[in-house]
mmCIF file of C-alpha atoms and ligand atoms in Angstrom:
data_model
loop_
_atom_site.group_PDB
_atom_site.id
_atom_site.type_symbol
_atom_site.label_atom_id
_atom_site.label_comp_id
_atom_site.label_asym_id
_atom_site.label_seq_id
_atom_site.Cartn_x
_atom_site.Cartn_y
_atom_site.Cartn_z
ATOM 1 C CA MET A 225 52.178 -8.430 130.423
ATOM 2 C CA GLU A 226 55.039 -6.621 129.221
ATOM 3 C CA LEU A 227 57.088 -8.367 126.258
ATOM 4 C CA ILE A 228 60.809 -7.207 126.405
ATOM 5 C CA LEU A 229 62.293 -7.523 123.229
ATOM 6 C CA ASN A 230 66.142 -7.217 122.413
ATOM 7 C CA GLU A 231 67.023 -3.701 123.216
ATOM 8 C CA ALA A 232 69.117 -2.909 120.086
ATOM 9 C CA ALA A 233 66.333 -4.188 117.782
ATOM 10 C CA ALA A 234 63.549 -2.526 119.563
ATOM 11 C CA LYS A 235 65.203 0.847 119.298
ATOM 12 C CA GLU A 236 66.493 0.316 115.434
ATOM 13 C CA GLU A 237 64.196 1.687 112.572
ATOM 14 C CA LEU A 238 63.917 0.291 109.238
ATOM 15 C CA SER A 239 65.917 1.708 106.082
ATOM 16 C CA GLY A 240 64.984 5.524 105.744
ATOM 17 C CA ILE A 241 65.772 5.034 101.917
ATOM 18 C CA ARG A 242 63.020 2.661 101.697
ATOM 19 C CA ARG A 243 60.453 4.643 104.039
ATOM 20 C CA PHE A 244 61.152 7.612 102.036
ATOM 21 C CA THR A 245 60.459 5.486 98.757
ATOM 22 C CA ALA A 246 57.289 4.406 100.171
ATOM 23 C CA PHE A 247 56.386 8.141 100.806
ATOM 24 C CA VAL A 248 57.149 9.090 97.002
ATOM 25 C CA LYS A 249 55.033 5.883 95.764
ATOM 26 C CA GLN A 250 51.997 6.969 98.031
ATOM 27 C CA THR A 251 52.044 10.693 96.453
ATOM 28 C CA PRO A 252 49.969 10.527 93.401
ATOM 29 C CA GLY A 253 51.738 11.243 89.910
ATOM 30 C CA ALA A 254 55.369 11.617 91.569
ATOM 31 C CA ILE A 255 58.436 9.714 89.944
ATOM 32 C CA GLY A 256 61.174 8.582 92.542
ATOM 33 C CA PHE A 257 64.991 8.383 91.875
ATOM 34 C CA THR A 258 65.578 6.789 95.213
ATOM 35 C CA MET A 259 66.414 3.114 94.476
ATOM 36 C CA GLY A 260 69.794 1.835 93.819
ATOM 37 C CA GLU A 261 68.923 -0.724 91.426
ATOM 38 C CA PRO A 262 70.021 -1.128 87.822
ATOM 39 C CA ASP A 263 66.598 -0.965 85.597
ATOM 40 C CA LEU A 264 68.147 -3.846 83.583
ATOM 41 C CA ASP A 265 67.074 -7.338 83.559
ATOM 42 C CA THR A 266 69.521 -9.989 84.383
ATOM 43 C CA LYS A 267 71.103 -11.708 81.193
ATOM 44 C CA GLU A 268 69.529 -14.689 79.529
ATOM 45 C CA GLU A 269 72.590 -16.961 79.992
ATOM 46 C CA ILE A 270 72.561 -16.395 83.888
ATOM 47 C CA LYS A 271 68.935 -17.305 84.118
ATOM 48 C CA ALA A 272 69.387 -20.464 81.733
ATOM 49 C CA ALA A 273 72.111 -21.621 84.518
ATOM 50 C CA VAL A 274 69.505 -21.998 87.120
ATOM 51 C CA MET A 275 67.234 -24.204 84.713
ATOM 52 C CA THR A 276 70.375 -26.348 84.028
ATOM 53 C CA ALA A 277 70.788 -26.557 87.897
ATOM 54 C CA LEU A 278 67.306 -27.765 88.338
ATOM 55 C CA ASP A 279 67.538 -30.129 85.655
ATOM 56 C CA ALA A 280 70.474 -31.653 87.327
ATOM 57 C CA ASN A 281 68.579 -31.600 90.552
ATOM 58 C CA GLU A 282 70.926 -29.411 92.569
ATOM 59 C CA THR A 283 67.908 -28.892 94.935
ATOM 60 C CA HIS A 284 69.707 -30.361 98.018
ATOM 61 C CA TYR A 285 71.702 -28.501 100.903
ATOM 62 C CA PRO A 286 74.858 -27.177 99.267
ATOM 63 C CA PRO A 287 78.194 -27.007 101.443
ATOM 64 C CA GLY A 288 77.569 -24.307 103.673
ATOM 65 C CA ASN A 289 79.774 -21.593 102.387
ATOM 66 C CA GLY A 290 78.896 -22.540 98.743
ATOM 67 C CA SER A 291 79.590 -25.274 96.382
ATOM 68 C CA PRO A 292 83.318 -25.916 95.608
ATOM 69 C CA PHE A 293 82.512 -24.991 91.784
ATOM 70 C CA THR A 294 81.218 -21.715 92.871
ATOM 71 C CA LEU A 295 84.053 -20.924 95.235
ATOM 72 C CA GLU A 296 86.881 -21.908 92.698
ATOM 73 C CA ALA A 297 85.090 -19.694 90.181
ATOM 74 C CA ILE A 298 85.124 -16.890 92.378
ATOM 75 C CA SER A 299 88.530 -17.225 93.746
ATOM 76 C CA ALA A 300 90.094 -17.366 90.133
ATOM 77 C CA PHE A 301 87.916 -14.474 89.218
ATOM 78 C CA GLU A 302 89.368 -12.288 91.896
ATOM 79 C CA ALA A 303 92.913 -13.464 91.051
ATOM 80 C CA GLU A 304 92.543 -12.775 87.360
ATOM 81 C CA LYS A 305 90.494 -9.692 86.965
ATOM 82 C CA PHE A 306 91.373 -7.775 90.319
ATOM 83 C CA GLY A 307 94.818 -9.458 91.588
ATOM 84 C CA LEU A 308 93.233 -10.563 94.843
ATOM 85 C CA HIS A 309 94.389 -13.919 96.113
ATOM 86 C CA TYR A 310 91.651 -16.039 98.237
ATOM 87 C CA SER A 311 91.679 -19.446 98.027
ATOM 88 C CA PRO A 312 88.118 -21.272 97.922
ATOM 89 C CA ASP A 313 88.504 -21.933 101.792
ATOM 90 C CA GLU A 314 88.769 -17.943 102.404
ATOM 91 C CA ILE A 315 85.359 -17.224 100.704
ATOM 92 C CA ILE A 316 81.655 -17.420 101.854
ATOM 93 C CA LEU A 317 78.976 -17.123 99.164
ATOM 94 C CA THR A 318 76.194 -15.004 101.006
ATOM 95 C CA MET A 319 72.870 -13.746 100.606
ATOM 96 C CA GLY A 320 73.565 -10.445 99.139
ATOM 97 C CA SER A 321 76.558 -8.276 100.351
ATOM 98 C CA THR A 322 73.967 -7.287 102.994
ATOM 99 C CA GLU A 323 74.550 -10.727 104.470
ATOM 100 C CA GLY A 324 78.343 -10.371 104.206
ATOM 101 C CA LEU A 325 78.563 -7.065 105.994
ATOM 102 C CA PHE A 326 76.317 -8.356 108.667
ATOM 103 C CA ILE A 327 78.044 -11.532 109.323
ATOM 104 C CA THR A 328 81.690 -9.460 109.171
ATOM 105 C CA LEU A 329 80.664 -6.986 111.925
ATOM 106 C CA ALA A 330 78.572 -9.728 113.989
ATOM 107 C CA THR A 331 82.064 -11.620 113.859
ATOM 108 C CA VAL A 332 84.108 -8.753 115.258
ATOM 109 C CA LEU A 333 82.200 -6.554 117.270
ATOM 110 C CA ASN A 334 81.929 -6.727 121.311
ATOM 111 C CA PRO A 335 79.451 -4.429 123.004
ATOM 112 C CA GLY A 336 81.028 -0.845 123.068
ATOM 113 C CA ASP A 337 83.212 -1.181 120.272
ATOM 114 C CA GLU A 338 83.410 1.537 117.926
ATOM 115 C CA VAL A 339 83.250 1.364 114.025
ATOM 116 C CA ILE A 340 84.603 4.305 112.124
ATOM 117 C CA ILE A 341 82.211 5.128 109.364
ATOM 118 C CA PRO A 342 83.189 7.728 106.495
ATOM 119 C CA THR A 343 80.202 9.983 105.695
ATOM 120 C CA PRO A 344 78.124 10.142 103.844
ATOM 121 C CA ALA A 345 77.505 6.684 103.997
ATOM 122 C CA PHE A 346 74.881 3.757 103.108
ATOM 123 C CA SER A 347 73.204 3.103 106.323
ATOM 124 C CA LEU A 348 73.468 -0.327 106.778
ATOM 125 C CA TYR A 349 76.759 -0.260 108.407
ATOM 126 C CA GLU A 350 75.503 1.853 111.367
ATOM 127 C CA SER A 351 72.490 -0.020 111.693
ATOM 128 C CA ILE A 352 74.315 -3.604 111.843
ATOM 129 C CA THR A 353 76.802 -2.034 114.332
ATOM 130 C CA ARG A 354 74.130 -0.689 116.545
ATOM 131 C CA LEU A 355 72.531 -4.357 116.443
ATOM 132 C CA PHE A 356 75.434 -5.847 117.778
ATOM 133 C CA ARG A 357 75.803 -3.197 120.526
ATOM 134 C CA GLY A 358 78.620 -1.413 118.710
ATOM 135 C CA VAL A 359 78.997 2.437 118.566
ATOM 136 C CA PRO A 360 79.179 3.996 114.976
ATOM 137 C CA VAL A 361 81.605 6.754 114.797
ATOM 138 C CA TYR A 362 80.952 9.150 111.745
ATOM 139 C CA LEU A 363 84.039 10.486 109.841
ATOM 140 C CA PRO A 364 82.620 13.298 107.852
ATOM 141 C CA THR A 365 84.464 13.644 104.353
ATOM 142 C CA GLU A 366 82.620 16.688 102.798
ATOM 143 C CA GLY A 367 85.681 18.954 103.452
ATOM 144 C CA SER A 368 88.048 16.731 101.776
ATOM 145 C CA GLY A 369 86.414 16.022 98.527
ATOM 146 C CA PHE A 370 84.582 13.121 99.949
ATOM 147 C CA GLN A 371 87.891 11.350 100.458
ATOM 148 C CA VAL A 372 88.963 9.857 103.620
ATOM 149 C CA ASP A 373 91.662 12.483 105.450
ATOM 150 C CA PRO A 374 94.218 10.579 107.275
ATOM 151 C CA GLU A 375 94.599 13.170 109.690
ATOM 152 C CA ALA A 376 90.954 13.139 110.721
ATOM 153 C CA LEU A 377 90.968 9.303 110.658
ATOM 154 C CA LYS A 378 93.761 9.508 113.145
ATOM 155 C CA ARG A 379 91.681 11.782 115.442
ATOM 156 C CA ALA A 380 88.619 9.375 115.158
ATOM 157 C CA ILE A 381 90.811 6.594 116.384
ATOM 158 C CA THR A 382 90.321 5.508 120.157
ATOM 159 C CA PRO A 383 91.265 2.702 122.048
ATOM 160 C CA ARG A 384 87.739 1.123 121.528
ATOM 161 C CA THR A 385 87.923 1.535 117.542
ATOM 162 C CA LYS A 386 87.389 -1.765 116.216
ATOM 163 C CA ALA A 387 86.766 -1.546 112.509
ATOM 164 C CA LEU A 388 86.692 1.015 109.718
ATOM 165 C CA VAL A 389 84.426 0.545 106.697
ATOM 166 C CA LEU A 390 85.726 1.512 103.367
ATOM 167 C CA ASN A 391 83.026 2.011 100.674
ATOM 168 C CA SER A 392 84.531 2.656 97.263
ATOM 169 C CA PRO A 393 83.171 3.734 94.850
ATOM 170 C CA ASN A 394 80.839 5.433 97.140
ATOM 171 C CA ASN A 395 77.162 5.209 97.802
ATOM 172 C CA PRO A 396 75.962 8.224 97.824
ATOM 173 C CA SER A 397 78.803 10.578 96.845
ATOM 174 C CA GLY A 398 80.114 8.493 93.774
ATOM 175 C CA VAL A 399 83.586 9.129 94.779
ATOM 176 C CA VAL A 400 86.272 6.628 94.221
ATOM 177 C CA TYR A 401 89.153 6.493 96.889
ATOM 178 C CA THR A 402 92.416 7.364 95.163
ATOM 179 C CA LYS A 403 95.576 5.302 95.489
ATOM 180 C CA GLU A 404 96.976 8.255 97.803
ATOM 181 C CA THR A 405 93.978 8.031 100.105
ATOM 182 C CA MET A 406 94.360 4.162 100.431
ATOM 183 C CA ASP A 407 97.983 4.438 100.848
ATOM 184 C CA ALA A 408 97.350 7.136 103.736
ATOM 185 C CA ILE A 409 94.684 4.851 105.310
ATOM 186 C CA HIS A 410 97.216 2.067 105.524
ATOM 187 C CA ASP A 411 99.935 4.216 106.885
ATOM 188 C CA VAL A 412 97.428 5.099 109.563
ATOM 189 C CA LEU A 413 96.220 1.549 110.157
ATOM 190 C CA LYS A 414 99.044 -0.784 109.432
ATOM 191 C CA ASP A 415 99.973 -1.399 113.153
ATOM 192 C CA LYS A 416 96.958 -1.493 114.750
ATOM 193 C CA PRO A 417 94.326 -4.207 115.702
ATOM 194 C CA ILE A 418 91.631 -2.579 113.395
ATOM 195 C CA PHE A 419 89.424 -4.510 110.931
ATOM 196 C CA VAL A 420 88.807 -2.810 107.545
ATOM 197 C CA LEU A 421 85.577 -3.613 105.945
ATOM 198 C CA CYS A 422 85.657 -2.964 102.156
ATOM 199 C CA ASP A 423 82.309 -2.602 100.585
ATOM 200 C CA ASP A 424 83.466 -3.021 96.790
ATOM 201 C CA VAL A 425 80.218 -3.597 95.539
ATOM 202 C CA TYR A 426 80.469 -0.796 92.997
ATOM 203 C CA ARG A 427 83.803 -1.781 91.788
ATOM 204 C CA ALA A 428 82.825 -2.688 88.341
ATOM 205 C CA LEU A 429 81.126 0.890 87.787
ATOM 206 C CA VAL A 430 84.210 3.184 87.751
ATOM 207 C CA TYR A 431 84.126 6.184 85.265
ATOM 208 C CA LYS A 432 87.359 7.865 86.041
ATOM 209 C CA GLY A 433 90.237 7.056 87.989
ATOM 210 C CA GLN A 434 91.399 3.741 88.704
ATOM 211 C CA PHE A 435 89.703 1.343 91.505
ATOM 212 C CA HIS A 436 92.014 0.212 94.273
ATOM 213 C CA SER A 437 90.603 -2.250 97.209
ATOM 214 C CA PHE A 438 92.064 -1.773 100.527
ATOM 215 C CA ALA A 439 92.396 -5.727 100.285
ATOM 216 C CA GLU A 440 95.473 -4.839 97.948
ATOM 217 C CA TYR A 441 97.275 -4.494 101.323
ATOM 218 C CA GLN A 442 98.357 -7.862 102.059
ATOM 219 C CA ASP A 443 100.419 -7.154 105.124
ATOM 220 C CA MET A 444 97.054 -6.410 106.773
ATOM 221 C CA ARG A 445 95.126 -9.400 105.310
ATOM 222 C CA ASP A 446 94.267 -10.657 108.544
ATOM 223 C CA ARG A 447 92.049 -8.009 109.429
ATOM 224 C CA VAL A 448 90.529 -6.922 105.918
ATOM 225 C CA VAL A 449 87.424 -8.145 104.827
ATOM 226 C CA VAL A 450 85.862 -7.620 101.377
ATOM 227 C CA ALA A 451 81.863 -7.704 100.735
ATOM 228 C CA GLN A 452 81.005 -8.288 96.900
ATOM 229 C CA SER A 453 77.952 -8.461 95.488
ATOM 230 C CA PHE A 454 76.016 -10.001 92.252
ATOM 231 C CA SER A 455 73.434 -7.078 92.646
ATOM 232 C CA LYS A 456 74.680 -4.294 90.954
ATOM 233 C CA SER A 457 76.983 -4.773 88.267
ATOM 234 C CA TYR A 458 75.153 -7.906 86.975
ATOM 235 C CA ALA A 459 71.481 -6.568 87.351
ATOM 236 C CA MET A 460 70.626 -9.272 89.948
ATOM 237 C CA THR A 461 69.320 -7.385 93.053
ATOM 238 C CA GLY A 462 66.505 -9.890 93.507
ATOM 239 C CA TRP A 463 68.576 -12.836 93.495
ATOM 240 C CA ARG A 464 70.152 -11.751 96.869
ATOM 241 C CA LEU A 465 73.587 -13.077 96.214
ATOM 242 C CA GLY A 466 77.261 -11.914 97.229
ATOM 243 C CA TYR A 467 80.360 -13.158 98.749
ATOM 244 C CA VAL A 468 82.832 -12.252 101.186
ATOM 245 C CA LEU A 469 86.745 -12.632 101.052
ATOM 246 C CA ALA A 470 88.539 -12.986 104.369
ATOM 247 C CA ASP A 471 91.534 -14.697 105.620
ATOM 248 C CA ALA A 472 90.934 -18.171 106.782
ATOM 249 C CA PRO A 473 90.929 -17.748 110.489
ATOM 250 C CA LEU A 474 88.336 -14.901 110.291
ATOM 251 C CA ARG A 475 86.380 -16.435 107.513
ATOM 252 C CA ASP A 476 85.935 -19.571 109.705
ATOM 253 C CA LYS A 477 84.410 -17.654 112.478
ATOM 254 C CA MET A 478 82.337 -15.740 110.111
ATOM 255 C CA GLN A 479 80.966 -18.993 108.915
ATOM 256 C CA VAL A 480 79.441 -19.404 112.514
ATOM 257 C CA PHE A 481 76.982 -16.471 111.941
ATOM 258 C CA HIS A 482 76.481 -17.449 108.341
ATOM 259 C CA GLN A 483 75.412 -21.010 109.270
ATOM 260 C CA TYR A 484 73.301 -20.415 112.134
ATOM 261 C CA CYS A 485 71.302 -17.622 110.116
ATOM 262 C CA VAL A 486 71.038 -18.936 106.623
ATOM 263 C CA THR A 487 72.764 -22.302 106.380
ATOM 264 C CA SER A 488 73.882 -21.513 102.958
ATOM 265 C CA ALA A 489 73.166 -19.611 99.877
ATOM 266 C CA PRO A 490 70.699 -21.507 97.650
ATOM 267 C CA SER A 491 71.941 -24.569 95.751
ATOM 268 C CA VAL A 492 70.110 -23.740 92.533
ATOM 269 C CA LEU A 493 71.509 -20.137 92.203
ATOM 270 C CA GLN A 494 75.167 -21.339 92.577
ATOM 271 C CA ARG A 495 75.719 -22.035 88.610
ATOM 272 C CA ALA A 496 74.114 -18.586 87.810
ATOM 273 C CA CYS A 497 77.003 -17.047 90.016
ATOM 274 C CA VAL A 498 79.552 -18.807 87.977
ATOM 275 C CA GLN A 499 78.024 -17.900 84.748
ATOM 276 C CA ALA A 500 77.573 -14.233 86.173
ATOM 277 C CA LEU A 501 81.393 -13.953 86.669
ATOM 278 C CA LYS A 502 81.907 -14.934 82.808
ATOM 279 C CA THR A 503 79.653 -11.949 81.900
ATOM 280 C CA ASP A 504 81.363 -8.771 80.444
ATOM 281 C CA VAL A 505 79.804 -5.904 82.116
ATOM 282 C CA THR A 506 81.398 -3.207 80.063
ATOM 283 C CA TYR A 507 77.776 -2.435 78.535
ATOM 284 C CA VAL A 508 76.519 -1.703 82.191
ATOM 285 C CA ARG A 509 79.207 0.767 83.015
ATOM 286 C CA GLU A 510 78.904 2.530 79.542
ATOM 287 C CA LEU A 511 75.217 2.904 80.110
ATOM 288 C CA PHE A 512 75.515 4.562 83.503
ATOM 289 C CA GLN A 513 78.317 6.685 82.434
ATOM 290 C CA LYS A 514 76.153 7.801 79.542
ATOM 291 C CA ARG A 515 73.424 8.587 82.124
ATOM 292 C CA ARG A 516 75.761 10.470 84.866
ATOM 293 C CA ASP A 517 76.839 12.772 81.757
ATOM 294 C CA TYR A 518 73.437 13.717 81.067
ATOM 295 C CA VAL A 519 72.149 14.061 84.834
ATOM 296 C CA TYR A 520 75.052 15.947 85.510
ATOM 297 C CA GLY A 521 74.819 18.174 82.610
ATOM 298 C CA ARG A 522 71.339 18.647 83.265
ATOM 299 C CA LEU A 523 71.785 19.540 86.920
ATOM 300 C CA THR A 524 74.779 22.015 86.482
ATOM 301 C CA ALA A 525 72.890 23.899 83.867
ATOM 302 C CA MET A 526 70.009 24.269 86.661
ATOM 303 C CA GLY A 527 72.666 25.690 88.836
ATOM 304 C CA TRP A 528 73.363 22.774 91.346
ATOM 305 C CA ASP A 529 76.632 22.782 92.630
ATOM 306 C CA VAL A 530 77.042 19.209 92.208
ATOM 307 C CA THR A 531 80.461 16.892 92.283
ATOM 308 C CA LYS A 532 80.721 15.017 89.308
ATOM 309 C CA PRO A 533 80.731 11.277 90.428
ATOM 310 C CA GLU A 534 83.514 8.987 89.194
ATOM 311 C CA GLY A 535 81.601 5.823 89.921
ATOM 312 C CA ALA A 536 78.552 3.922 91.217
ATOM 313 C CA PHE A 537 74.941 5.415 89.943
ATOM 314 C CA TYR A 538 74.290 8.297 92.423
ATOM 315 C CA MET A 539 74.702 12.079 92.502
ATOM 316 C CA PHE A 540 74.598 13.715 95.820
ATOM 317 C CA ILE A 541 73.289 17.184 95.218
ATOM 318 C CA PRO A 542 73.775 20.088 97.905
ATOM 319 C CA THR A 543 70.309 21.372 98.973
ATOM 320 C CA GLY A 544 71.776 24.332 100.884
ATOM 321 C CA ARG A 545 70.871 26.759 98.233
ATOM 322 C CA TYR A 546 67.324 26.164 99.272
ATOM 323 C CA ASP A 547 67.010 24.226 102.752
ATOM 324 C CA ASN A 548 69.645 22.557 104.832
ATOM 325 C CA ASP A 549 67.125 20.178 106.075
ATOM 326 C CA SER A 550 67.209 17.465 103.807
ATOM 327 C CA LEU A 551 64.149 15.798 104.741
ATOM 328 C CA ARG A 552 61.941 18.790 104.904
ATOM 329 C CA PHE A 553 63.170 19.795 101.392
ATOM 330 C CA CYS A 554 62.863 16.170 99.676
ATOM 331 C CA ARG A 555 59.362 16.248 101.325
ATOM 332 C CA ARG A 556 58.804 19.429 99.640
ATOM 333 C CA LEU A 557 60.280 18.316 96.047
ATOM 334 C CA VAL A 558 58.066 15.434 96.090
ATOM 335 C CA THR A 559 54.628 17.502 96.899
ATOM 336 C CA GLU A 560 55.447 20.755 94.897
ATOM 337 C CA ALA A 561 57.723 19.153 91.725
ATOM 338 C CA GLY A 562 56.446 15.730 91.956
ATOM 339 C CA VAL A 563 60.156 14.197 91.973
ATOM 340 C CA GLY A 564 61.875 12.109 94.624
ATOM 341 C CA PHE A 565 65.095 11.939 95.921
ATOM 342 C CA VAL A 566 66.563 10.588 99.171
ATOM 343 C CA PRO A 567 67.462 12.974 101.908
ATOM 344 C CA GLY A 568 71.096 13.271 102.920
ATOM 345 C CA VAL A 569 70.318 12.797 106.675
ATOM 346 C CA TYR A 570 69.705 9.124 105.813
ATOM 347 C CA PHE A 571 73.264 9.001 104.876
ATOM 348 C CA ALA A 572 74.301 10.878 108.030
ATOM 349 C CA THR A 573 74.937 14.134 106.005
ATOM 350 C CA GLU A 574 72.505 16.745 106.072
ATOM 351 C CA GLY A 575 72.430 19.376 103.482
ATOM 352 C CA TYR A 576 72.230 16.963 100.520
ATOM 353 C CA MET A 577 69.865 14.732 98.495
ATOM 354 C CA ARG A 578 70.762 11.677 96.814
ATOM 355 C CA MET A 579 69.606 11.132 93.118
ATOM 356 C CA SER A 580 69.751 7.467 91.625
ATOM 357 C CA TYR A 581 70.311 7.720 87.889
ATOM 358 C CA CYS A 582 69.692 3.961 87.265
ATOM 359 C CA TYR A 583 66.545 4.753 85.752
ATOM 360 C CA SER A 584 65.514 4.868 81.955
ATOM 361 C CA ASP A 585 66.526 7.800 79.849
ATOM 362 C CA GLY A 586 62.757 8.764 79.510
ATOM 363 C CA GLU A 587 62.177 8.648 83.512
ATOM 364 C CA LEU A 588 65.420 10.939 83.719
ATOM 365 C CA LYS A 589 64.430 13.447 81.389
ATOM 366 C CA GLU A 590 60.855 13.586 82.898
ATOM 367 C CA GLY A 591 62.344 13.905 86.259
ATOM 368 C CA LEU A 592 64.956 16.331 85.652
ATOM 369 C CA ASP A 593 62.267 18.583 83.543
ATOM 370 C CA ARG A 594 60.103 18.526 86.554
ATOM 371 C CA LEU A 595 63.039 19.546 88.821
ATOM 372 C CA GLU A 596 63.832 22.413 86.515
ATOM 373 C CA ASN A 597 60.597 23.814 86.233
ATOM 374 C CA TRP A 598 60.306 23.869 89.740
ATOM 375 C CA VAL A 599 63.776 25.403 90.207
ATOM 376 C CA ASN A 600 62.520 28.223 87.321
ATOM 377 C CA ALA A 601 59.488 29.101 89.548
ATOM 378 C CA GLN A 602 61.710 29.647 92.751
ATOM 379 C CA ARG A 603 63.475 32.764 90.759
HETATM 380 N N1 LIG B 119 76.687 -1.599 99.813
HETATM 381 C C1 LIG B 119 76.258 -0.814 99.195
HETATM 382 C C2 LIG B 119 77.230 0.620 99.447
HETATM 383 C C3 LIG B 119 74.889 -0.610 98.713
HETATM 384 O O1 LIG B 119 74.699 0.507 98.115
HETATM 385 C C4 LIG B 119 74.170 -1.670 98.577
HETATM 386 C C5 LIG B 119 72.931 -1.937 98.244
HETATM 387 O O2 LIG B 119 72.514 -0.591 97.802
HETATM 388 C C6 LIG B 119 74.494 -2.737 99.375
HETATM 389 C C7 LIG B 119 75.637 -2.862 100.106
HETATM 390 C C8 LIG B 119 73.541 -4.084 99.522
HETATM 391 O O3 LIG B 119 73.654 -4.641 98.310
HETATM 392 P P1 LIG B 119 73.184 -6.073 98.097
HETATM 393 O O4 LIG B 119 72.746 -7.028 99.498
HETATM 394 O O5 LIG B 119 71.830 -6.264 96.977
HETATM 395 O O6 LIG B 119 74.397 -7.118 97.655
#
């Protein structure tokens, strides 16, 4: 008997980052710099908020989009800190930004719709697009310093274009889109029925320049969604919490996917979200900035021609001096040098590898020493 599955799901592979991480872990003695998660623990006061919720028996189904106190806290936080004005009924508390990105694309895509994804890019966008029978359209940014080039964007747009994904600070390039880039994208899109999905999850980790969300262009409010996360800047990756900001009519439809998939984010975690928003994350930014400077200094001293990242916690390192085939090269580094980086091909960009620097100073030093020995041995 032949069992026929959903075609899109049957074809889709699991995350390349996770597969490569498993390969590094299976290699005896190898150290990996493959995961994008802070090595910090969640702050005590955030954990304590969950205890309070349990003691108060907040263990029942919460309202689907989030408890009113959570949505009000998010709404006030976004307005005060980032000047983004979204009322509580324009927010959904999601299970990580992953769910936020999923329900957004689920809500806007029809089969055959095209989603423009500037590359290099986190692979989630293309996978979700394909799962909903959409078509990922890559927009390479290598030639424009990893900023989106408005002329290239214009050329990528077709009558089937349904959405553009913007991820700034960017995983994996670490680039922060400038105001000029954002203004130029706005000029291209302002009169078009194209949704913009802003993945702003690294917004708190900007070391140079100024962060701008595309959501600042309120004339396009009906077509813009912001996906946010508690994972990165609050060291809460395992909590699986995030939220989306979207104009009320769109949010109401996104709620359909959210409700039928998860019902709501967990009740007992909602006070932790409120507490997290009160946390000053300057210490996280300063820590990663220090590590970025260290890693950048070491890599350039070894002769790697790397662009200094302005945000997030990744280095996107060109591999062309040895091998343009990033998977083959990264495998070689794991087996010969005992050090693991993610092949650029998993970000739809060959000839690069991604190093995550959210690891301890000791691990970074050890990994970079190994890389340096390997580089010296090639001479
Ligand atoms: N967006 C980007 C750019 C990411 O790098 C990640 C995780 O690595 C996510 C979204 C998903 O994060 P989460 O679901 O933990 O919020």
